[in-house]
Coordinates of C-alpha atoms in Angstrom, one line a residue:
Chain A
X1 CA -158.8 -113.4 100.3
X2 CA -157.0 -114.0 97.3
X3 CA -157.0 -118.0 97.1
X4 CA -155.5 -118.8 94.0
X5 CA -152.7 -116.9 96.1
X6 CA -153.2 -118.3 99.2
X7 CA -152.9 -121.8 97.7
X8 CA -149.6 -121.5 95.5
X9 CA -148.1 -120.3 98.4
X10 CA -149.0 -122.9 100.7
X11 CA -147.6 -126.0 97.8
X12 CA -144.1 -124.0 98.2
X13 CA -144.3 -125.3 101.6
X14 CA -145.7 -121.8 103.3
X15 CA -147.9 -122.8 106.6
X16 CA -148.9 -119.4 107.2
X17 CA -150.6 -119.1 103.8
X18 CA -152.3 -122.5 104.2
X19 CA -153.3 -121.7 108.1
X20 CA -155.4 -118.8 106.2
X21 CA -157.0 -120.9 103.7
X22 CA -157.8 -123.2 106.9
X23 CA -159.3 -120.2 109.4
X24 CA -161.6 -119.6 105.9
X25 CA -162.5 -123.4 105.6
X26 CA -162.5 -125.1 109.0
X27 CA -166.4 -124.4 110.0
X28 CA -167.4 -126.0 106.7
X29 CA -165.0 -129.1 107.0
X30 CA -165.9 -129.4 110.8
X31 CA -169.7 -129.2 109.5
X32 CA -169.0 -131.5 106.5
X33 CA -167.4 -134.0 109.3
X34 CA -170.0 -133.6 112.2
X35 CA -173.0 -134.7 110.0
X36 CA -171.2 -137.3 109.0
X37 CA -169.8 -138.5 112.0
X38 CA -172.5 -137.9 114.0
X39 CA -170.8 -136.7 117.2
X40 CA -168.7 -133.3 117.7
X41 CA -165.3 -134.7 119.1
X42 CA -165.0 -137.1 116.2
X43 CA -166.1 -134.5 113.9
X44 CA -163.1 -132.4 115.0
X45 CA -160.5 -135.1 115.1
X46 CA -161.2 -135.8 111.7
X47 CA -161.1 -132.2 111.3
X48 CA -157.5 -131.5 112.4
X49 CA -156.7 -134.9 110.2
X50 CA -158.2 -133.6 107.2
X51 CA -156.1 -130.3 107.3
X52 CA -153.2 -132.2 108.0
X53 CA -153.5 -133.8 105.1
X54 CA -154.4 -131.5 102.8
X55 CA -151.4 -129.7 104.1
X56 CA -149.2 -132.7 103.2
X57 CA -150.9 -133.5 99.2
X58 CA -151.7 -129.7 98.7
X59 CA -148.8 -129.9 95.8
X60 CA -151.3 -132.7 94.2
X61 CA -154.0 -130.0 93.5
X62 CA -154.2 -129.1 90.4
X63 CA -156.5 -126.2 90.1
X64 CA -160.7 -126.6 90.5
X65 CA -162.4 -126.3 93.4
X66 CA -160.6 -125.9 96.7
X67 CA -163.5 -126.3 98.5
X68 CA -164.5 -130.0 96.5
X69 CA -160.9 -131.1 97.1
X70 CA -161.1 -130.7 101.1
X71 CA -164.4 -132.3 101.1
X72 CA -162.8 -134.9 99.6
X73 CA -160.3 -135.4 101.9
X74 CA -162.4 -134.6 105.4
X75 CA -164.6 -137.2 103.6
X76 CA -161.8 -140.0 103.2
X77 CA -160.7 -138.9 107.0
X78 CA -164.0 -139.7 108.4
X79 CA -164.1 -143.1 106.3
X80 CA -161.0 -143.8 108.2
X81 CA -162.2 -143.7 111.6
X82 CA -165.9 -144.9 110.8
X83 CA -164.0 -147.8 110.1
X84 CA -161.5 -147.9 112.3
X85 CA -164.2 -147.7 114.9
X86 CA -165.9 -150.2 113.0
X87 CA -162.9 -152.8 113.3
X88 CA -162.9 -151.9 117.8
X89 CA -166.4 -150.8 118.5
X90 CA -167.1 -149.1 121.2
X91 CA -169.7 -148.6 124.3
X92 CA -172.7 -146.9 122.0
X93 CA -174.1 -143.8 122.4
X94 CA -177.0 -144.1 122.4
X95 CA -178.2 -145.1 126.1
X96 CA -180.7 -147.9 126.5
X97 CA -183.7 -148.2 127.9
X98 CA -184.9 -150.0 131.3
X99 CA -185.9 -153.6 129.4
X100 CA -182.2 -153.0 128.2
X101 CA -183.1 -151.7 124.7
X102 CA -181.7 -149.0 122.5
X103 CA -184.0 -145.7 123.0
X104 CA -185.9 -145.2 119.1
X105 CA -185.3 -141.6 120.3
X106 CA -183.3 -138.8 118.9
X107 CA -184.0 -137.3 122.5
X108 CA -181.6 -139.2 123.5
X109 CA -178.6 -136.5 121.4
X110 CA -180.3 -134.0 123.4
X111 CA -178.0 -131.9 126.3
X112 CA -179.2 -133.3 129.5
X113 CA -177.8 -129.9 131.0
X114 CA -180.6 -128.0 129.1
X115 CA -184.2 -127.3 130.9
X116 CA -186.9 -128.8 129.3
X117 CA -188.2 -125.3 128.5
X118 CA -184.8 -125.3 126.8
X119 CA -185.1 -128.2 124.9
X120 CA -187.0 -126.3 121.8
X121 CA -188.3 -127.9 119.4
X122 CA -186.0 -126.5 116.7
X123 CA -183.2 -128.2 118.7
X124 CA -185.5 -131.6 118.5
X125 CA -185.6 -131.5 115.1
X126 CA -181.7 -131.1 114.6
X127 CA -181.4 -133.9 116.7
X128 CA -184.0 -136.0 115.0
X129 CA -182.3 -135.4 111.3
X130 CA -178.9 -135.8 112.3
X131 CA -180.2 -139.4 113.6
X132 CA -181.7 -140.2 110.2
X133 CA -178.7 -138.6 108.4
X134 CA -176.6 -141.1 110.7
X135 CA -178.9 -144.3 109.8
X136 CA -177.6 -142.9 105.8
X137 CA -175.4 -145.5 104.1
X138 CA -171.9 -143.7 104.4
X139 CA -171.8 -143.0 100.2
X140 CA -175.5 -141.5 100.7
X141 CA -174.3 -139.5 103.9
X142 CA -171.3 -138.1 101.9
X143 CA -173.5 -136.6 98.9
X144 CA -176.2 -135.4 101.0
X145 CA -173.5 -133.8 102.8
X146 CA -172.2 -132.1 100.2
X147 CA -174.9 -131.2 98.7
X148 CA -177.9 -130.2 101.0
X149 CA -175.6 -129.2 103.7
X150 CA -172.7 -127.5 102.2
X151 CA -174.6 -126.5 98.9
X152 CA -171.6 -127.7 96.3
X153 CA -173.3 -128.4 92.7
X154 CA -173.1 -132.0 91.4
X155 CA -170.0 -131.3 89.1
X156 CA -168.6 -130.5 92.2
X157 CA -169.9 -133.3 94.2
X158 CA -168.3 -135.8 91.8
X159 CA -165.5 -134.6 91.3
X160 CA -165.0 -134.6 95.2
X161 CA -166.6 -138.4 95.5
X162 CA -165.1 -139.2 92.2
X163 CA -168.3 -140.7 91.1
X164 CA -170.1 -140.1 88.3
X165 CA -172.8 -137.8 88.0
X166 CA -175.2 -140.1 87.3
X167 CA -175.0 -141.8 90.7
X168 CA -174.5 -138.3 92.5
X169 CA -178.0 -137.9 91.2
X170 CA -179.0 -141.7 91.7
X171 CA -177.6 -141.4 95.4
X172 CA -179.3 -138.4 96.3
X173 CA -182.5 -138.9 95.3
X174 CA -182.1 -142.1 97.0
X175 CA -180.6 -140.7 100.5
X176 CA -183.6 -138.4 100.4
X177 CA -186.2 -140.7 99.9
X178 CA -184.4 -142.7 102.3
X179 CA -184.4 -139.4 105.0
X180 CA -188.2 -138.6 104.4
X181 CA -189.1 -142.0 105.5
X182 CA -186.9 -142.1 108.2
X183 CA -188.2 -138.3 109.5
X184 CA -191.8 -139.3 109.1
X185 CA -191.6 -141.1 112.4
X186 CA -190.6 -137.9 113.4
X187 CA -193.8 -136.0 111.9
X188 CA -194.7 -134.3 115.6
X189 CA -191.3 -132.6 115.8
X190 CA -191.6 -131.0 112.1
X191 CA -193.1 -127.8 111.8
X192 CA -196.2 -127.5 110.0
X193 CA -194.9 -126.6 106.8
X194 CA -192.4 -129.0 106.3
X195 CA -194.9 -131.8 107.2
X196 CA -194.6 -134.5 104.4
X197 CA -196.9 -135.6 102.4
X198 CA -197.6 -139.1 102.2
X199 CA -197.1 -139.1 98.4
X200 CA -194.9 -142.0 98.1
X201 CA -196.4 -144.4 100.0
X202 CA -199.6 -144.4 97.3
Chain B
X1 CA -193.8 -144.3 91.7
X2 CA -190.6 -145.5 90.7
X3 CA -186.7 -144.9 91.4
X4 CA -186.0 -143.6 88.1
X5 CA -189.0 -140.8 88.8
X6 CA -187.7 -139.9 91.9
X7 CA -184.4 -139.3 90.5
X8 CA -185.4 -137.2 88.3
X9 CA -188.0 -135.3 90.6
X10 CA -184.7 -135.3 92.8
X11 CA -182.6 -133.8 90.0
X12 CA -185.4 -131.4 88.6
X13 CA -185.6 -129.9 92.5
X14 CA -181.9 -128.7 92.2
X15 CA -181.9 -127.7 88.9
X16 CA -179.5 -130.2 87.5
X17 CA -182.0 -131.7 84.8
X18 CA -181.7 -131.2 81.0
X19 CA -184.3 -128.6 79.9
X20 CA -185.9 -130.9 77.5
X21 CA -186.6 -133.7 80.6
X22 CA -187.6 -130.6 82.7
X23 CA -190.3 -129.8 80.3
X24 CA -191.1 -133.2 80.2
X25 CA -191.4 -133.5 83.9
X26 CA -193.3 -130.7 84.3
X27 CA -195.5 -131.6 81.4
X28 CA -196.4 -134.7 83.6
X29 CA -196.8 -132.6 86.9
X30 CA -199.2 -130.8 85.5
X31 CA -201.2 -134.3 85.5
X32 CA -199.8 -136.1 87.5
X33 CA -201.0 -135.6 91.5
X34 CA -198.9 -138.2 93.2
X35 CA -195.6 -137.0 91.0
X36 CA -196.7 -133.4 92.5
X37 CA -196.8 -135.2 96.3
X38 CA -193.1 -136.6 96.1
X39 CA -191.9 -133.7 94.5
X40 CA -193.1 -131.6 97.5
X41 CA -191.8 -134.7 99.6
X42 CA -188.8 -133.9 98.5
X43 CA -188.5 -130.4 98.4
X44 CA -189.4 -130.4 101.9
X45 CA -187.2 -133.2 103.1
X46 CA -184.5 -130.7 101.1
X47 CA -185.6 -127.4 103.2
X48 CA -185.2 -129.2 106.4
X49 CA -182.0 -130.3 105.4
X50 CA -180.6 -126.7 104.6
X51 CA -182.1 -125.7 108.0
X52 CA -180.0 -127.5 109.8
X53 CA -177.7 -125.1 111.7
X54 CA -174.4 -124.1 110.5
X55 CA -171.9 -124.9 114.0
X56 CA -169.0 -123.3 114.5
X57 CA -165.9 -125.3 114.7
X58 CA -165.8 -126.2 118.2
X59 CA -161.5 -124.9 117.9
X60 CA -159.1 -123.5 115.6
X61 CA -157.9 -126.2 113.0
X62 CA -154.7 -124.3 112.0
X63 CA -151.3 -126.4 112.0
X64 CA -148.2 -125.7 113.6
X65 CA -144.7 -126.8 112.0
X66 CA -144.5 -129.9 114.2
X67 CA -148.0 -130.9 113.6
X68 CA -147.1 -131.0 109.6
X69 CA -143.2 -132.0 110.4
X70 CA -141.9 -129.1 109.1
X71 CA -138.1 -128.9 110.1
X72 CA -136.3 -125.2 110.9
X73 CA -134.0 -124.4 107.9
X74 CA -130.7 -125.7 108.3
X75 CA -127.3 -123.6 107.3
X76 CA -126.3 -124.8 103.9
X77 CA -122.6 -125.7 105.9
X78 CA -124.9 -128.3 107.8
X79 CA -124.5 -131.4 105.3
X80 CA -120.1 -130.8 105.4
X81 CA -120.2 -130.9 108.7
X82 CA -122.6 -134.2 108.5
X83 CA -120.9 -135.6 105.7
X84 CA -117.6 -135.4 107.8
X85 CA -119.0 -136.6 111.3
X86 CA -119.9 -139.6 109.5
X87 CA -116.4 -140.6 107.5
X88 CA -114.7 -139.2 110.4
X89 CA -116.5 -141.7 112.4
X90 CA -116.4 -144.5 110.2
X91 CA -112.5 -144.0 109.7
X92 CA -112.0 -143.8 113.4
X93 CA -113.5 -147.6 113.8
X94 CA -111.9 -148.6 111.0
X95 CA -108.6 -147.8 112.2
X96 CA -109.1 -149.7 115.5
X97 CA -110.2 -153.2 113.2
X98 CA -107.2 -152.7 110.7
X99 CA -105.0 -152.5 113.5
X100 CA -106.7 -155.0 115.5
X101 CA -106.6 -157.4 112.1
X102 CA -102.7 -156.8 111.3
X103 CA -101.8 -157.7 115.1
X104 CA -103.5 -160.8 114.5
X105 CA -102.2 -161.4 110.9
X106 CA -99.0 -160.8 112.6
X107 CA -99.1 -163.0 116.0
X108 CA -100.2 -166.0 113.3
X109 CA -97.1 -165.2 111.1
X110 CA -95.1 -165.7 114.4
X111 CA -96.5 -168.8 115.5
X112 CA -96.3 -170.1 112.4
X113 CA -92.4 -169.4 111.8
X114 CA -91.5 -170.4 115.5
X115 CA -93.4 -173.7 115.8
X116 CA -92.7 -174.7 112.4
X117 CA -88.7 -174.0 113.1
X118 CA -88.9 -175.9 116.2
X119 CA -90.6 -179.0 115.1
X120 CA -87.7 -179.9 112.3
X121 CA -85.3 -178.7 114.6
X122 CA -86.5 -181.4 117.7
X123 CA -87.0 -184.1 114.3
X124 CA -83.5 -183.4 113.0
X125 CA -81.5 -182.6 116.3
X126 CA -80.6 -186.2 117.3
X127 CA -79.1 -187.0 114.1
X128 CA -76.8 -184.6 113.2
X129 CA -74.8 -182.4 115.8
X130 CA -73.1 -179.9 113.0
X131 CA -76.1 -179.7 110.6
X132 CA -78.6 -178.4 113.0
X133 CA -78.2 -175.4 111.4
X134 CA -79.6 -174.8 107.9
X135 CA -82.8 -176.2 109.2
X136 CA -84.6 -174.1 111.3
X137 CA -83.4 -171.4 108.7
X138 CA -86.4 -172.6 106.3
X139 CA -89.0 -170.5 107.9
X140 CA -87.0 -167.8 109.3
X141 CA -86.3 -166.9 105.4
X142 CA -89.5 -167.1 104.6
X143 CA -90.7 -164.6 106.8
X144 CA -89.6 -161.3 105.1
X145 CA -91.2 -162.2 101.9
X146 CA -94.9 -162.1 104.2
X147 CA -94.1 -158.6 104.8
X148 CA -92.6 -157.6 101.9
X149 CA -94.8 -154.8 100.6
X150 CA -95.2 -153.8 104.3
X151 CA -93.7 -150.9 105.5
X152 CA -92.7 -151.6 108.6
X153 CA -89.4 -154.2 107.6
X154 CA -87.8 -153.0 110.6
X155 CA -89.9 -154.4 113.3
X156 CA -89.2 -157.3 116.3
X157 CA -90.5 -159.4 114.3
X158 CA -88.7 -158.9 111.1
X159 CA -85.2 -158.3 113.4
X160 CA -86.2 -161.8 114.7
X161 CA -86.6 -163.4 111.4
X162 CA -83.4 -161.9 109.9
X163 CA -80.8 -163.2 112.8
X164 CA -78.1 -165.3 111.7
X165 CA -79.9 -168.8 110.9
X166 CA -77.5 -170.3 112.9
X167 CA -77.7 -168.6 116.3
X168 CA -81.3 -169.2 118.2
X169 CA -82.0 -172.5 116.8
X170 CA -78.3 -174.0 117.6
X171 CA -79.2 -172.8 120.9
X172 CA -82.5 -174.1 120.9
X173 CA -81.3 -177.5 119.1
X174 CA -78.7 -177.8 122.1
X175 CA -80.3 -177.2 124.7
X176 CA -83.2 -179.9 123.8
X177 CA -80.4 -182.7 123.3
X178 CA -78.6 -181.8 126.6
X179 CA -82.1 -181.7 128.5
X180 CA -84.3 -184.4 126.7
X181 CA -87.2 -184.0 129.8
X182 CA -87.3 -180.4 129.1
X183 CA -88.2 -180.9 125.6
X184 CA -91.9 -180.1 125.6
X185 CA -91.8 -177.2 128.4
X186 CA -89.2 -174.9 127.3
X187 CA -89.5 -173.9 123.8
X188 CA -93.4 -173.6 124.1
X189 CA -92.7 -170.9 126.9
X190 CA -90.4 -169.5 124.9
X191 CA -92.9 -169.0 121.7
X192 CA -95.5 -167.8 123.9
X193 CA -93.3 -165.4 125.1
X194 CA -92.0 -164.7 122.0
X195 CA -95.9 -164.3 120.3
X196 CA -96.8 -161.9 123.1
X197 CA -93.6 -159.5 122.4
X198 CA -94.3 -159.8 119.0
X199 CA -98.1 -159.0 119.6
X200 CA -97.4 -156.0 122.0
X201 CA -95.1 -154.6 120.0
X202 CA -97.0 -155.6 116.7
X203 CA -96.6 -152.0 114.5
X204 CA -99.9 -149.9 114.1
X205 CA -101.1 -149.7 110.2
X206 CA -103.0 -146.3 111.4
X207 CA -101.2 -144.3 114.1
X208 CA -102.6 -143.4 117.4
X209 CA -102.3 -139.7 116.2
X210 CA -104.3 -140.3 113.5
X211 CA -107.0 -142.0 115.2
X212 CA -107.2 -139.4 118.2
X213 CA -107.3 -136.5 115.4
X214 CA -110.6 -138.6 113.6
X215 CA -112.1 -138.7 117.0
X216 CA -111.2 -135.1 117.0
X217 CA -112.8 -134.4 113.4
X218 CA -116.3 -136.3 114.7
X219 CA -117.0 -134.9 117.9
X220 CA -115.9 -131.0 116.7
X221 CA -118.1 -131.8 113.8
X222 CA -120.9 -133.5 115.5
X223 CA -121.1 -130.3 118.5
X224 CA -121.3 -127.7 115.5
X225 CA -124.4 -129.7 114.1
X226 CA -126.3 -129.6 117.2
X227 CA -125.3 -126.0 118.1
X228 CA -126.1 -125.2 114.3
X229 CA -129.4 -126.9 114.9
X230 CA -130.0 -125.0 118.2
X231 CA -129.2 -121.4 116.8
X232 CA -131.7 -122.7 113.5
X233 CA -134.4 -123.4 115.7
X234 CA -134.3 -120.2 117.7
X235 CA -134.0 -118.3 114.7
X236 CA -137.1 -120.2 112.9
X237 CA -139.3 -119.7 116.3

């Protein structure tokens, strides 16, 4: 796939050349948005928002990484309806418990269609770091995001949050010390060696 | 442990530190236990974060025209045949309020020159007998000179203006002294009558032909846009 191509193309207005660029993106932008969103559907409305978009502005990129620049903009999408969500809440998801509390569970993301026997324990510790990637800040999310998740570098990371480098590095390090505490309650679920250490509480 | 330390033990995990602070940092790993315990911290918090599984987009994302409001490609003819659907239409209301203006402008002229004509006449009438005349002249002279750069000179209500000044309002002038009780009824009825000739046969500033051939213009012109834009979107699908 020749991008460069595929991109010039699609700012002279040609949807067929952009729709490529899309089928060679759209798993990483629906990833991007489903970490941060925290739920599929969302993750794919923001999806089909972001290419939209980026269909619409494509004539304001100016060269650099393709990837970084729909980050951005699946980033900004999500932002949108975090907080339009935000401004009418909804019923929450997460289901509560007889006394009427909400369950401290990430069981509670797993498919009740699937059999216990199902329910592996890989699948239990998606579940449980996609809740403490969802208890993130939304600026910590975003980095973490892009960095641990869709492996972009930190030029690329600022240049897509349009931050500078120094707090990429200042919000990661915090969004993972942020994530390790939060997984510890989770220690059971992680396999033995990706148990943490208790380093940081000394 | 401090947040500058785990920045850097943060940064120094993905490579992104300065090699001088990296052997500076690894200088105090090498004695440092607890730095050596976050760092692993970290690394593994990292690793479980790359294990997440990649998902596969639940759909296919691409767009379609309408999603992105992409229009079919329109002849280059289209924006005449626009341009003249929308004088064509414009002129054709344009000519119905010029004409509907100029029969009022004209009505008003009437009235004008008949009650004014009558009024001196019913003043001066019981006076003078012979003189009756020149008076109701006034206006009737006047009128031309309203419609002087007009065209249409020729019309009722010119042909009324230019009779003898002597003819209608002797009549008129007569008729009022020889029926005093009748003096109120009769010439009103006669200027009403005489304003709704005028306005019925009032001329037409824009001709009936030309109006029917704008309307003509616009709806031709409008029916080739939408069959242009029906054979475009075909084409474009």
């Amino acid at each position: 796939m020749d991008e460069q191509a595929l991109i010039t193309d699609a700012q002279g207005g040609n949807l067929d050349a952009f729709n490529t660029l899309i089928l060679h993106y759209q798993d990483s932008v629906f990833n991007a948005a489903l970490r941060i969103m925290g739920d599929s559907d969302l993750a794919a409305d923001a999806s089909q928002e972001a290419f939209i978009s980026a269909f619409k502005s494509i004539g304001s990129f100016r060269g650099g990484s393709f990837k970084g620049w729909l980050m951005r903009i699946v980033t900004n999408a999500c932002y949108d309806e975090l907080r339009r969500r935000k401004r009418r809440p909804t019923t929450p998801l997460e289901p509560e418990t007889e006394d009427g509390e909400e369950m401290d569970s990430p069981r509670w993301l797993a498919d009740p269609n699937m059999t216990p026997a199902q329910q592996s324990e890989a699948d239990e510790l998606e579940h449980a770091i996609q809740h403490c990637i969802n208890n993130l800040p939304l600026e910590f999310k975003t980095v973490v995001v892009m960095t641990d998740l869709q492996g972009m570098d930190y030029a690329e990371v600022a240049s897509a949050v349009r931050v500078p480098l120094g707090t990429i590095k200042s919000r990661l390090a915090r969004a993972r010390l942020r994530l390790r505490e939060c997984l510890q309650g989770f220690e059971e679920l992680l396999p033995a060696p990706y148990r943490l250490e208790d380093g940081m509480n000394a | 442990m401090n947040r500058r330390d785990i920045e850097l033990l943060s940064t120094y995990l993905d490579g992104e530190l300065k090699e001088s602070d990296s052997a500076k940092l690894e200088a105090r790993l090498k004695t440092d236990a607890q730095l050596v315990s976050v760092l692993n911290d970290l690394r593994a918090t990292r690793t479980l974060l790359r294990k997440l599984p990649s998902r596969k987009a639940p759909r296919n994302f691409t767009l379609t025209r309408k999603m992105v409001g992409q229009n079919p490609p329109l002849p280059r003819t289209y924006p005449i045949f626009r341009f003249a659907t929308m004088v064509a239409t414009l002129l054709f209301f344009f000519s119905f309020g010029i004409n509907s203006f100029r029969s009022q402008m004209s009505s008003q002229a009437v009235g004008i020159g008949i009650g004014g004509g009558n009024e001196s006449l019913v003043q001066e009438a019981p006076a003078a007998e012979e003189p009756a005349a020149p008076a109701p002249a006034e206006p009737a002279v006047e009128e031309p000179e309203l419609y002087a750069d007009s065209p249409a000179t020729e019309t009722p209500l010119d042909a009324f203006s230019s009779q003898p000044a002597d003819a209608v309002p002797t009549e008129d002038a007569t008729r009022m002294m020889e029926t005093p009780a009748s003096k109120d009824g009769e010439p009103e009825n006669l200027i009403e009558e005489e304003q709704v000739q005028v306005e019925q046969e009032a001329p037409r500033v824009i001709s009936s032909a030309w109006q029917i051939g704008l309307a003509i213009v616009a709806l031709t012109s409008a029916l080739l846009m939408g069959l242009m834009r029906q054979v475009s979107a075909r084409r474009w699908k």
